[in-house]
Amino acid sequence: MTSAAVEPRGDTTRARRGHPPVALAASLLGFFVITLDALVVNVALPAIRSDLGGGITGLQWALDGYTLMFAALLLSAGSLSDRIGARRAFGLGLAVFMAASIACGLAPTLPVLVAARLVQGAGAAAMMPTSLALIREAYTDSVKRARAVALWAVGGAVASAAGPVAGGAASLISWRTIFFINLPIGLAALLLLARTAPSPRRPAPFDVTGQVTAVVAMGALTLAAIEAGERGLTDPVVCTAALITLVAAAVFLRAQARGRAPMVPLSLLRRRTVVISCAAGFAFMAGFYGMVFLFSLYLQQQRGLSPLATGAAFVPMTVLSAFINPLSARAAERFGPRVPIACGLLLMAAGLITLALVPETTPTWALAALMLPVGLGGPLAMPPTTALLVNSVPAQQTGTASGVFNTSRQLGGALAVAVFGALLAGQSHMLTGVRISLLLAAAVVGAAGVAACFLRPAADHPTGTAPAPSPGSAQPEGSLPHPAQPRIAKETTP
C-alpha cells in the first residue's frame, strides 16, 4: 500500500462524522474505567494488604504496576492508533483491559495481582490516545472539538469522584469487587464502538528500540524510587537501577534522533505547546494522584478511618471536579487557554501547600474542605491543556502527540506514588513524610503553572489526509493550516 493514508469512503466517512456523540460516548466510557482503576485501588490498599500480605513496597507496585505499563506503552499506542485505526486499537485495548480486570479480581497472591495490573495498564495504554483520536475524527470544528474534549474529561472527573467511594464501599465487601465494576462499563463502550465507522489508517512503523528502552528506563526509574525508601540511596540495587535508567534513557534519545521511524519524533518536542502541555500533565498527576495516595494511607493508618469514611473524605473535592470540567472549555474560549491552565495549576499548588502546613489536630472534615482548591485547579487546567495540544499538531500526528502527552501524565502519577511512598517509608512519623511529599508536589505543580504563563494559542490543524511532516523537519508553532483546508474557528488570546 503506497498511499499516505487509508480513509473510509463515501457513506462510511459521513456516518462516522454524522454521529459524533456515539464516538464521544465510547471514548468517555473508556476514559472513565481507565481513571477509575487508577484511583479505586488507593482506598482498598489496606484491605489488599490484609488479604494478600506485603509491605508498603508491595502496595506501591500494586498501584505503579498499572501506571508504569500504562506510561511505558502509551508512546507506541499512539503509533498503533495511526497504523490500525483508532477504532480498532480502542476496541483491542478495551478487550485486554476487561480480561485483565477479571484476573485482578481473582488474583490469589500479590505478585499475581501486580502482574494482572501490568496487563491492565497495557490495555489502558491502547485506549487512552485512541479515545482522543476518535474525538478528533468525529469533530472537525476546533471549538466543538474543545467542548467534546471537556465532556470526555467529565468521564475522568466522574471516575475521580466515584473511585475513592467505590473503593471504600467495595472494601467493606471484598476489595476484589472493585475490578469487576469494569465489566458492564466496558461492554457498554464496546457496543457504542460497534456503531462507529472504521477509522483512517496511516503507515506507522514500530520503533522496537525506542519502545524497549522506554519500558526499561521507566521501570528502572520507578524501581529506584520505590526501593530508595527502604534501602537508602546508596544501596547497590538503587544505584544499579539508577544507572540502568540513565543508560536506557540515553539509548532512547539516540534512537529517536537517528532512527528511521522514531515513535517520538523530536520535531514534535520542539513545539513549545507540546512541551509545556506535557509538563502540565505530569505535574497535575503528580499532585492529584500523589495526594490521594498519601491521604488514603494516612487517614486509615494514622486516624483510624474506615475505607468508606476515607473515600467519603475525597468526595467534596472530586465532585467539584466533575462540575468544573465542562466549564473550563468555555473559559478557554473567552480568555484563551493560558489563563485557565496557569490559574488552575497555581491554585492547585496553593491547595497542596495549605494541606502540608495545617496542624496535626485538624479535623477530617476540615481536611476534606482544604482539598477543594486541588479539586478545582485540576479540571480548570487539564481540559484546555488537552484541547490545546490536540489543536497544535497536524491530524496525522494526533495519535503520537496524545501518546506523548498521556505518557507524561502517567509517569507523573507513577513517580509520585514511588517517591512519596519512599518518603513515607523513610520517616519515623507518617505525617512528616506526608508533609514533605505535599510540599514537593506543590513545587512541581507550581513550576508547571509558571511555565503555562508562556503558552501561546496554536493554529488549528484540520483533520485531513495531507502528509505529515517528516521526522527530521520542524514545523513552526502557530503555522497556518493546510492551504486546502480553511481555518474553521478563530482562537483568541488574553
Coordinates of C-alpha atoms in Angstrom, one line a residue:
M1 CA 0.0 0.0 0.0
T2 CA 1.6 3.2 -1.1
S3 CA -0.9 5.9 -0.2
A4 CA -0.1 8.1 2.8
A5 CA -3.5 7.3 4.4
V6 CA -6.3 4.9 4.0
E7 CA -9.6 6.7 4.5
P8 CA -13.0 5.1 4.8
R9 CA -15.0 6.3 1.8
G10 CA -18.5 7.6 1.0
D11 CA -21.2 6.8 3.4
T12 CA -18.8 5.3 5.9
T13 CA -17.0 8.6 6.5
R14 CA -20.2 10.6 6.6
A15 CA -21.7 8.1 9.1
R16 CA -18.6 8.5 11.3
R17 CA -18.8 12.2 11.3
G18 CA -22.6 12.3 11.3
H19 CA -22.8 10.6 14.7
P20 CA -20.0 12.2 16.7
P21 CA -21.9 11.8 20.1
V22 CA -21.5 8.0 19.7
A23 CA -17.8 8.2 19.3
L24 CA -17.6 10.7 22.2
A25 CA -19.7 8.4 24.5
A26 CA -17.5 5.4 23.7
S27 CA -14.3 7.5 24.4
L28 CA -15.8 8.9 27.6
L29 CA -16.6 5.4 29.0
G30 CA -13.1 4.2 28.1
F31 CA -11.6 7.2 29.9
F32 CA -13.9 6.5 32.8
V33 CA -12.7 3.0 33.5
I34 CA -9.0 4.0 32.9
T35 CA -9.3 6.7 35.6
L36 CA -11.4 4.6 37.9
D37 CA -8.8 1.9 38.1
A38 CA -6.1 4.4 38.8
L39 CA -8.0 5.7 41.8
V40 CA -10.2 2.9 43.1
V41 CA -7.3 0.8 44.4
N42 CA -5.9 3.6 46.6
V43 CA -8.5 3.3 49.3
A44 CA -8.5 -0.5 49.1
L45 CA -4.8 -0.8 49.8
P46 CA -5.1 -1.7 53.5
A47 CA -7.7 -4.4 52.6
I48 CA -5.4 -5.8 49.9
R49 CA -2.5 -5.8 52.3
S50 CA -4.6 -7.6 54.9
D51 CA -5.7 -10.3 52.4
L52 CA -2.6 -10.8 50.3
G53 CA 0.2 -9.5 52.6
G54 CA 3.1 -7.4 51.6
G55 CA 4.5 -4.1 53.0
I56 CA 4.5 -0.6 51.6
T57 CA 6.7 -1.6 48.7
G58 CA 4.2 -4.3 47.6
L59 CA 1.3 -1.8 47.8
Q60 CA 3.3 0.7 45.7
W61 CA 3.7 -1.9 43.0
A62 CA 0.0 -2.7 43.1
L63 CA -0.5 0.9 42.1
D64 CA 2.6 1.5 39.9
G65 CA 2.3 -1.8 38.0
Y66 CA -0.7 -0.3 36.3
T67 CA 0.5 3.3 35.8
L68 CA 4.1 2.2 34.8
M69 CA 3.0 -0.1 32.0
F70 CA 0.4 2.5 31.1
A71 CA 3.0 5.2 30.7
A72 CA 5.6 3.0 29.0
L73 CA 3.3 1.7 26.3
L74 CA 1.5 4.9 25.5
L75 CA 4.2 6.0 23.2
S76 CA 3.7 3.0 20.9
A77 CA 0.0 3.1 21.4
G78 CA -0.2 6.4 19.6
S79 CA 1.5 4.9 16.6
L80 CA -0.7 1.8 16.9
S81 CA -3.7 4.2 16.7
D82 CA -2.3 5.7 13.4
R83 CA -1.4 2.3 12.0
I84 CA -4.5 0.2 12.5
G85 CA -7.0 2.9 13.1
A86 CA -8.3 4.5 16.3
R87 CA -11.5 2.4 16.4
R88 CA -9.8 -0.9 16.1
A89 CA -7.0 0.0 18.6
F90 CA -9.5 1.2 21.1
G91 CA -11.5 -2.0 20.9
L92 CA -8.4 -4.1 21.2
G93 CA -7.2 -2.2 24.3
L94 CA -10.6 -2.3 25.9
A95 CA -10.9 -6.1 25.5
V96 CA -7.4 -6.6 27.1
F97 CA -8.4 -4.2 29.9
M98 CA -11.5 -6.2 30.7
A99 CA -9.8 -9.5 30.7
A100 CA -7.0 -8.2 33.0
S101 CA -9.7 -6.8 35.3
I102 CA -11.1 -10.3 35.7
A103 CA -7.6 -11.6 36.5
C104 CA -7.1 -8.8 39.1
G105 CA -10.3 -9.7 40.8
L106 CA -9.4 -13.4 41.0
A107 CA -5.7 -12.9 41.9
P108 CA -4.7 -15.4 44.7
T109 CA -1.4 -13.6 45.6
L110 CA 0.1 -10.1 45.5
P111 CA 2.6 -11.0 42.7
V112 CA -0.3 -12.3 40.6
L113 CA -2.3 -9.1 41.3
V114 CA 0.7 -6.9 40.2
A115 CA 1.2 -9.0 37.0
A116 CA -2.5 -8.6 36.2
R117 CA -2.2 -4.8 36.8
L118 CA 0.6 -4.7 34.4
V119 CA -1.6 -6.2 31.7
Q120 CA -4.4 -3.9 32.7
G121 CA -2.1 -1.0 32.2
A122 CA -1.2 -2.2 28.7
G123 CA -4.8 -2.3 27.7
A124 CA -5.3 1.2 29.1
A125 CA -2.3 2.4 27.1
A126 CA -4.0 1.3 23.9
M127 CA -7.3 3.0 24.9
M128 CA -6.2 6.4 26.0
P129 CA -4.7 8.1 22.9
T130 CA -7.2 6.3 20.7
S131 CA -10.0 7.8 22.6
L132 CA -8.8 11.3 21.8
A133 CA -8.1 10.3 18.2
L134 CA -11.8 9.2 17.9
I135 CA -12.9 12.6 19.1
R136 CA -10.6 14.3 16.6
E137 CA -12.0 12.3 13.8
A138 CA -15.6 12.9 14.8
Y139 CA -15.4 16.7 15.4
T140 CA -13.8 18.8 12.7
D141 CA -14.6 22.2 14.2
S142 CA -12.0 23.2 16.7
V143 CA -14.5 24.9 19.1
K144 CA -16.8 21.9 19.1
R145 CA -13.8 19.6 19.5
A146 CA -12.7 21.5 22.5
R147 CA -16.1 21.2 24.1
A148 CA -16.1 17.5 23.2
V149 CA -12.7 17.1 24.9
A150 CA -14.1 18.8 28.0
L151 CA -17.0 16.3 28.1
W152 CA -14.6 13.5 27.6
A153 CA -12.7 14.8 30.6
V154 CA -16.0 14.5 32.5
G155 CA -15.6 10.8 32.3
G156 CA -12.4 11.1 34.2
A157 CA -13.8 13.6 36.6
V158 CA -16.8 11.3 37.4
A159 CA -14.4 8.4 37.9
S160 CA -12.3 10.5 40.2
A161 CA -15.4 11.3 42.2
A162 CA -16.7 7.7 42.3
G163 CA -13.3 6.0 42.6
P164 CA -12.4 6.6 46.3
V165 CA -16.0 6.0 47.5
A166 CA -16.4 2.9 45.3
G167 CA -13.1 1.5 46.6
G168 CA -14.1 2.1 50.2
A169 CA -17.5 0.6 49.8
A170 CA -16.2 -2.4 47.9
S171 CA -13.6 -3.0 50.5
L172 CA -16.4 -3.5 53.1
I173 CA -17.5 -6.5 51.0
S174 CA -14.3 -7.5 49.3
W175 CA -11.6 -5.5 47.5
R176 CA -11.9 -7.9 44.6
T177 CA -15.2 -6.4 43.6
I178 CA -13.6 -3.1 42.6
F179 CA -12.2 -4.7 39.5
F180 CA -15.4 -6.4 38.4
I181 CA -17.1 -2.9 38.1
N182 CA -15.2 -2.5 34.8
L183 CA -17.1 -5.3 33.0
P184 CA -20.5 -3.8 32.4
I185 CA -19.0 -0.4 31.6
G186 CA -16.6 -2.0 29.1
L187 CA -19.4 -3.9 27.4
A188 CA -21.4 -0.7 27.0
A189 CA -18.3 1.0 25.4
L190 CA -17.9 -1.9 23.0
L191 CA -21.5 -1.7 21.9
L192 CA -21.2 2.0 21.2
L193 CA -17.9 1.5 19.4
A194 CA -19.6 -1.0 17.1
R195 CA -21.8 1.8 15.9
T196 CA -18.9 3.9 14.7
A197 CA -17.3 3.6 11.3
P198 CA -13.7 2.3 10.7
S199 CA -11.1 4.9 11.4
P200 CA -8.5 6.0 8.8
R201 CA -5.2 4.1 8.8
R202 CA -1.7 5.5 8.2
P203 CA 1.7 3.8 7.9
A204 CA 3.4 3.9 11.3
P205 CA 6.4 1.6 11.6
F206 CA 7.0 0.1 15.1
D207 CA 10.1 1.5 16.9
V208 CA 11.4 -1.6 18.7
T209 CA 14.5 0.1 20.1
G210 CA 12.5 3.1 21.4
Q211 CA 9.8 1.0 23.0
V212 CA 12.1 -1.4 24.7
T213 CA 14.4 1.3 26.1
A214 CA 11.3 3.4 27.2
V215 CA 10.0 0.4 29.2
V216 CA 13.4 -0.3 30.7
A217 CA 14.1 3.4 31.6
M218 CA 10.7 4.0 33.2
G219 CA 10.7 0.6 35.0
A220 CA 14.2 1.1 36.4
L221 CA 13.4 4.7 37.5
T222 CA 10.3 3.5 39.3
L223 CA 12.2 0.7 40.9
A224 CA 15.0 3.0 42.1
A225 CA 12.4 5.4 43.6
I226 CA 10.4 2.7 45.4
E227 CA 13.4 0.8 46.8
A228 CA 15.2 4.0 47.9
G229 CA 12.7 4.4 50.7
E230 CA 13.6 1.1 52.4
R231 CA 17.2 0.5 51.2
G232 CA 18.6 4.0 51.0
L233 CA 20.0 6.0 48.1
T234 CA 23.4 4.3 48.3
D235 CA 22.1 0.7 48.2
P236 CA 23.5 -1.3 45.2
V237 CA 20.1 -2.1 44.0
V238 CA 19.1 1.5 43.9
C239 CA 22.3 2.6 42.3
T240 CA 22.1 -0.1 39.7
A241 CA 18.5 0.8 38.8
A242 CA 19.5 4.5 38.5
L243 CA 22.4 3.6 36.2
I244 CA 20.1 1.5 34.0
T245 CA 17.7 4.4 33.9
L246 CA 20.4 6.8 32.6
V247 CA 21.7 4.3 30.0
A248 CA 18.3 3.3 28.7
A249 CA 17.2 7.0 28.5
A250 CA 20.4 7.9 26.5
V251 CA 19.8 5.0 24.1
F252 CA 16.1 6.0 23.8
L253 CA 17.0 9.6 22.9
R254 CA 19.6 8.4 20.4
A255 CA 17.1 6.1 18.7
Q256 CA 14.6 8.9 18.4
A257 CA 17.1 11.3 17.0
R258 CA 18.7 8.9 14.5
G259 CA 16.1 6.2 14.0
R260 CA 14.4 5.8 10.6
A261 CA 10.9 5.6 12.3
P262 CA 11.0 7.1 15.8
M263 CA 7.9 6.8 17.8
V264 CA 8.5 10.2 19.3
P265 CA 9.8 12.5 16.5
L266 CA 12.0 15.1 18.2
S267 CA 10.4 17.7 16.0
L268 CA 7.3 17.2 18.0
L269 CA 9.2 18.1 21.2
R270 CA 10.4 21.3 19.6
R271 CA 6.9 22.8 19.9
R272 CA 6.5 24.9 23.0
T273 CA 2.9 24.0 23.3
V274 CA 3.7 20.3 23.4
V275 CA 6.5 20.6 25.9
I276 CA 4.5 22.8 28.3
S277 CA 1.4 20.7 27.9
C278 CA 3.3 17.6 28.8
A279 CA 4.8 19.3 31.8
A280 CA 1.4 20.4 33.0
G281 CA 0.0 16.9 32.6
F282 CA 3.0 15.4 34.6
A283 CA 2.6 18.0 37.4
F284 CA -1.2 17.5 37.7
M285 CA -0.9 13.8 38.0
A286 CA 2.0 14.0 40.5
G287 CA 0.0 16.4 42.6
F288 CA -3.5 15.0 42.4
Y289 CA -2.8 11.2 42.5
G290 CA 0.1 11.7 44.9
M291 CA -2.2 13.5 47.3
V292 CA -4.9 10.8 47.0
F293 CA -2.3 8.1 47.7
L294 CA -0.9 9.9 50.7
F295 CA -4.3 10.6 52.4
S296 CA -5.7 7.2 51.6
L297 CA -2.9 5.7 53.8
Y298 CA -2.8 8.5 56.4
L299 CA -6.5 8.6 57.1
Q300 CA -6.8 4.9 57.6
Q301 CA -3.4 4.0 59.3
Q302 CA -3.0 7.1 61.4
R303 CA -6.5 8.4 62.0
G304 CA -8.2 5.0 62.1
L305 CA -10.9 5.8 59.5
S306 CA -12.8 3.0 57.7
P307 CA -12.2 2.6 54.0
L308 CA -15.7 4.0 53.3
A309 CA -15.1 7.1 55.5
T310 CA -11.7 7.6 53.8
G311 CA -13.3 7.5 50.4
A312 CA -16.0 9.9 51.6
A313 CA -13.3 12.4 52.6
F314 CA -12.4 12.8 48.9
V315 CA -16.0 13.3 47.7
P316 CA -16.3 17.1 48.0
M317 CA -13.1 17.6 46.0
T318 CA -13.8 15.1 43.3
V319 CA -17.5 16.1 42.9
L320 CA -16.3 19.7 42.4
S321 CA -14.0 18.5 39.7
A322 CA -16.9 16.9 37.8
F323 CA -18.9 20.2 37.8
I324 CA -15.9 22.4 36.8
N325 CA -14.7 20.2 33.9
P326 CA -17.4 21.3 31.4
L327 CA -16.9 25.0 32.3
S328 CA -13.2 25.1 31.6
A329 CA -13.6 24.8 27.8
R330 CA -15.8 27.9 27.8
A331 CA -13.3 29.8 30.0
A332 CA -10.6 28.9 27.5
E333 CA -12.8 30.2 24.6
R334 CA -13.3 33.5 26.4
F335 CA -9.9 34.2 27.9
G336 CA -7.7 31.9 25.8
P337 CA -6.2 28.7 27.1
R338 CA -3.3 30.2 29.0
V339 CA -5.5 31.8 31.7
P340 CA -7.4 28.7 33.0
I341 CA -4.3 26.4 32.6
A342 CA -2.0 28.7 34.6
C343 CA -4.6 29.7 37.2
G344 CA -5.7 26.1 37.7
L345 CA -2.2 24.8 38.3
L346 CA -1.2 27.7 40.7
L347 CA -4.5 27.2 42.6
M348 CA -3.7 23.5 42.9
A349 CA -0.2 24.3 44.2
A350 CA -1.6 26.6 46.8
G351 CA -4.0 23.9 48.0
L352 CA -1.2 21.4 48.4
I353 CA 0.9 23.8 50.4
T354 CA -2.1 24.5 52.7
L355 CA -2.6 20.8 53.3
A356 CA 1.0 20.4 54.1
L357 CA 1.1 23.1 56.7
V358 CA -2.2 22.5 58.7
P359 CA -1.8 21.3 62.3
E360 CA -2.0 17.6 63.0
T361 CA -5.2 18.1 65.1
T362 CA -7.1 19.5 62.1
P363 CA -10.4 17.5 61.9
T364 CA -11.1 15.3 58.9
W365 CA -14.0 17.5 57.7
A366 CA -11.6 20.4 57.5
L367 CA -9.0 18.4 55.6
A368 CA -11.8 17.5 53.1
A369 CA -12.6 21.2 52.7
L370 CA -9.0 22.1 52.2
M371 CA -8.7 19.6 49.4
L372 CA -11.2 21.8 47.4
P373 CA -8.6 24.0 45.8
V374 CA -6.8 20.9 44.5
G375 CA -10.1 19.6 43.1
L376 CA -10.8 23.0 41.5
G377 CA -7.4 23.5 40.0
G378 CA -7.1 20.3 38.1
P379 CA -10.3 20.5 36.0
L380 CA -9.6 24.1 35.3
A381 CA -6.3 23.3 33.7
M382 CA -6.5 19.9 32.1
P383 CA -9.3 20.1 29.5
P384 CA -7.9 23.3 27.9
T385 CA -4.4 21.8 28.0
T386 CA -5.6 18.6 26.2
A387 CA -7.6 20.6 23.7
L388 CA -4.7 23.0 23.0
L389 CA -2.4 20.0 22.5
V390 CA -4.8 18.3 20.0
N391 CA -5.2 21.5 18.1
S392 CA -1.5 22.3 18.0
V393 CA -0.4 19.3 15.9
P394 CA -1.4 18.1 12.4
A395 CA -4.1 15.5 12.3
Q396 CA -1.5 12.9 11.2
Q397 CA 0.3 13.3 14.5
T398 CA -2.7 13.3 16.8
G399 CA -2.2 9.8 18.0
T400 CA 1.6 10.2 18.6
A401 CA 1.1 13.6 20.4
S402 CA -1.7 12.1 22.5
G403 CA 0.6 9.2 23.4
V404 CA 3.4 11.6 24.5
F405 CA 1.1 13.8 26.5
N406 CA -0.6 10.9 28.3
T407 CA 2.8 9.2 28.9
S408 CA 3.9 12.3 30.8
R409 CA 0.7 12.2 32.8
Q410 CA 1.0 8.6 33.8
L411 CA 4.7 8.9 34.5
G412 CA 3.9 11.8 36.9
G413 CA 1.4 9.6 38.8
A414 CA 3.8 6.6 38.9
L415 CA 6.7 8.6 40.2
A416 CA 4.5 10.4 42.7
V417 CA 3.5 7.0 44.2
A418 CA 7.1 5.8 44.1
V419 CA 8.7 8.9 45.6
F420 CA 6.0 9.7 48.1
G421 CA 5.9 6.0 49.3
A422 CA 9.7 6.1 49.7
L423 CA 9.4 9.3 51.8
L424 CA 6.7 7.7 54.0
A425 CA 8.9 4.6 54.5
G426 CA 12.0 6.8 55.3
Q427 CA 10.3 8.8 58.1
S428 CA 9.6 7.6 61.7
H429 CA 6.4 9.6 61.7
M430 CA 4.0 9.2 58.8
L431 CA 2.7 12.8 59.0
T432 CA 6.3 14.1 58.4
G433 CA 6.5 12.1 55.2
V434 CA 3.1 13.3 54.1
R435 CA 4.0 16.9 54.6
I436 CA 7.3 16.6 52.8
S437 CA 5.6 14.9 49.9
L438 CA 2.9 17.5 49.6
L439 CA 5.4 20.3 49.6
L440 CA 7.4 18.5 46.9
A441 CA 4.2 18.1 44.8
A442 CA 3.3 21.8 45.3
A443 CA 6.7 22.8 43.9
V444 CA 6.3 20.6 40.8
V445 CA 2.7 21.9 40.2
G446 CA 3.7 25.5 40.8
A447 CA 6.6 25.3 38.4
A448 CA 4.3 24.0 35.7
G449 CA 1.8 26.8 36.4
V450 CA 4.5 29.4 35.9
A451 CA 5.6 27.7 32.6
A452 CA 1.9 27.8 31.5
C453 CA 2.1 31.6 31.5
F454 CA 4.3 31.3 28.4
L455 CA 1.8 29.2 26.4
R456 CA 0.6 30.6 23.0
P457 CA -2.6 29.5 21.2
A458 CA -1.8 27.2 18.3
A459 CA -3.3 27.4 14.9
D460 CA -5.9 24.7 14.3
H461 CA -4.7 21.8 12.3
P462 CA -7.7 20.3 10.5
T463 CA -8.4 16.7 10.1
G464 CA -7.3 15.6 6.6
T465 CA -5.1 13.5 4.6
A466 CA -2.2 15.9 4.0
P467 CA 1.1 14.2 4.5
A468 CA 2.6 14.6 8.0
P469 CA 5.9 16.5 8.3
S470 CA 8.9 14.2 8.1
P471 CA 10.5 13.3 11.4
G472 CA 13.5 15.5 10.7
S473 CA 11.6 18.6 9.8
A474 CA 10.3 21.2 12.2
Q475 CA 7.0 22.9 11.6
P476 CA 6.8 26.4 13.2
E477 CA 4.3 26.5 16.1
G478 CA 1.3 28.5 15.2
S479 CA 1.8 28.0 11.5
L480 CA -1.3 28.1 9.2
P481 CA -3.3 25.0 8.4
H482 CA -3.0 23.2 5.1
P483 CA -4.0 25.6 2.3
A484 CA -6.8 23.3 1.1
Q485 CA -8.4 23.4 4.5
P486 CA -9.5 26.8 5.6
R487 CA -9.3 27.6 9.3
I488 CA -12.6 26.9 10.9
A489 CA -12.6 28.8 14.2
K490 CA -10.6 31.7 15.4
E491 CA -8.5 31.2 18.6
T492 CA -8.5 34.1 21.0
T493 CA -5.6 35.3 23.2
P494 CA -5.9 37.0 26.5

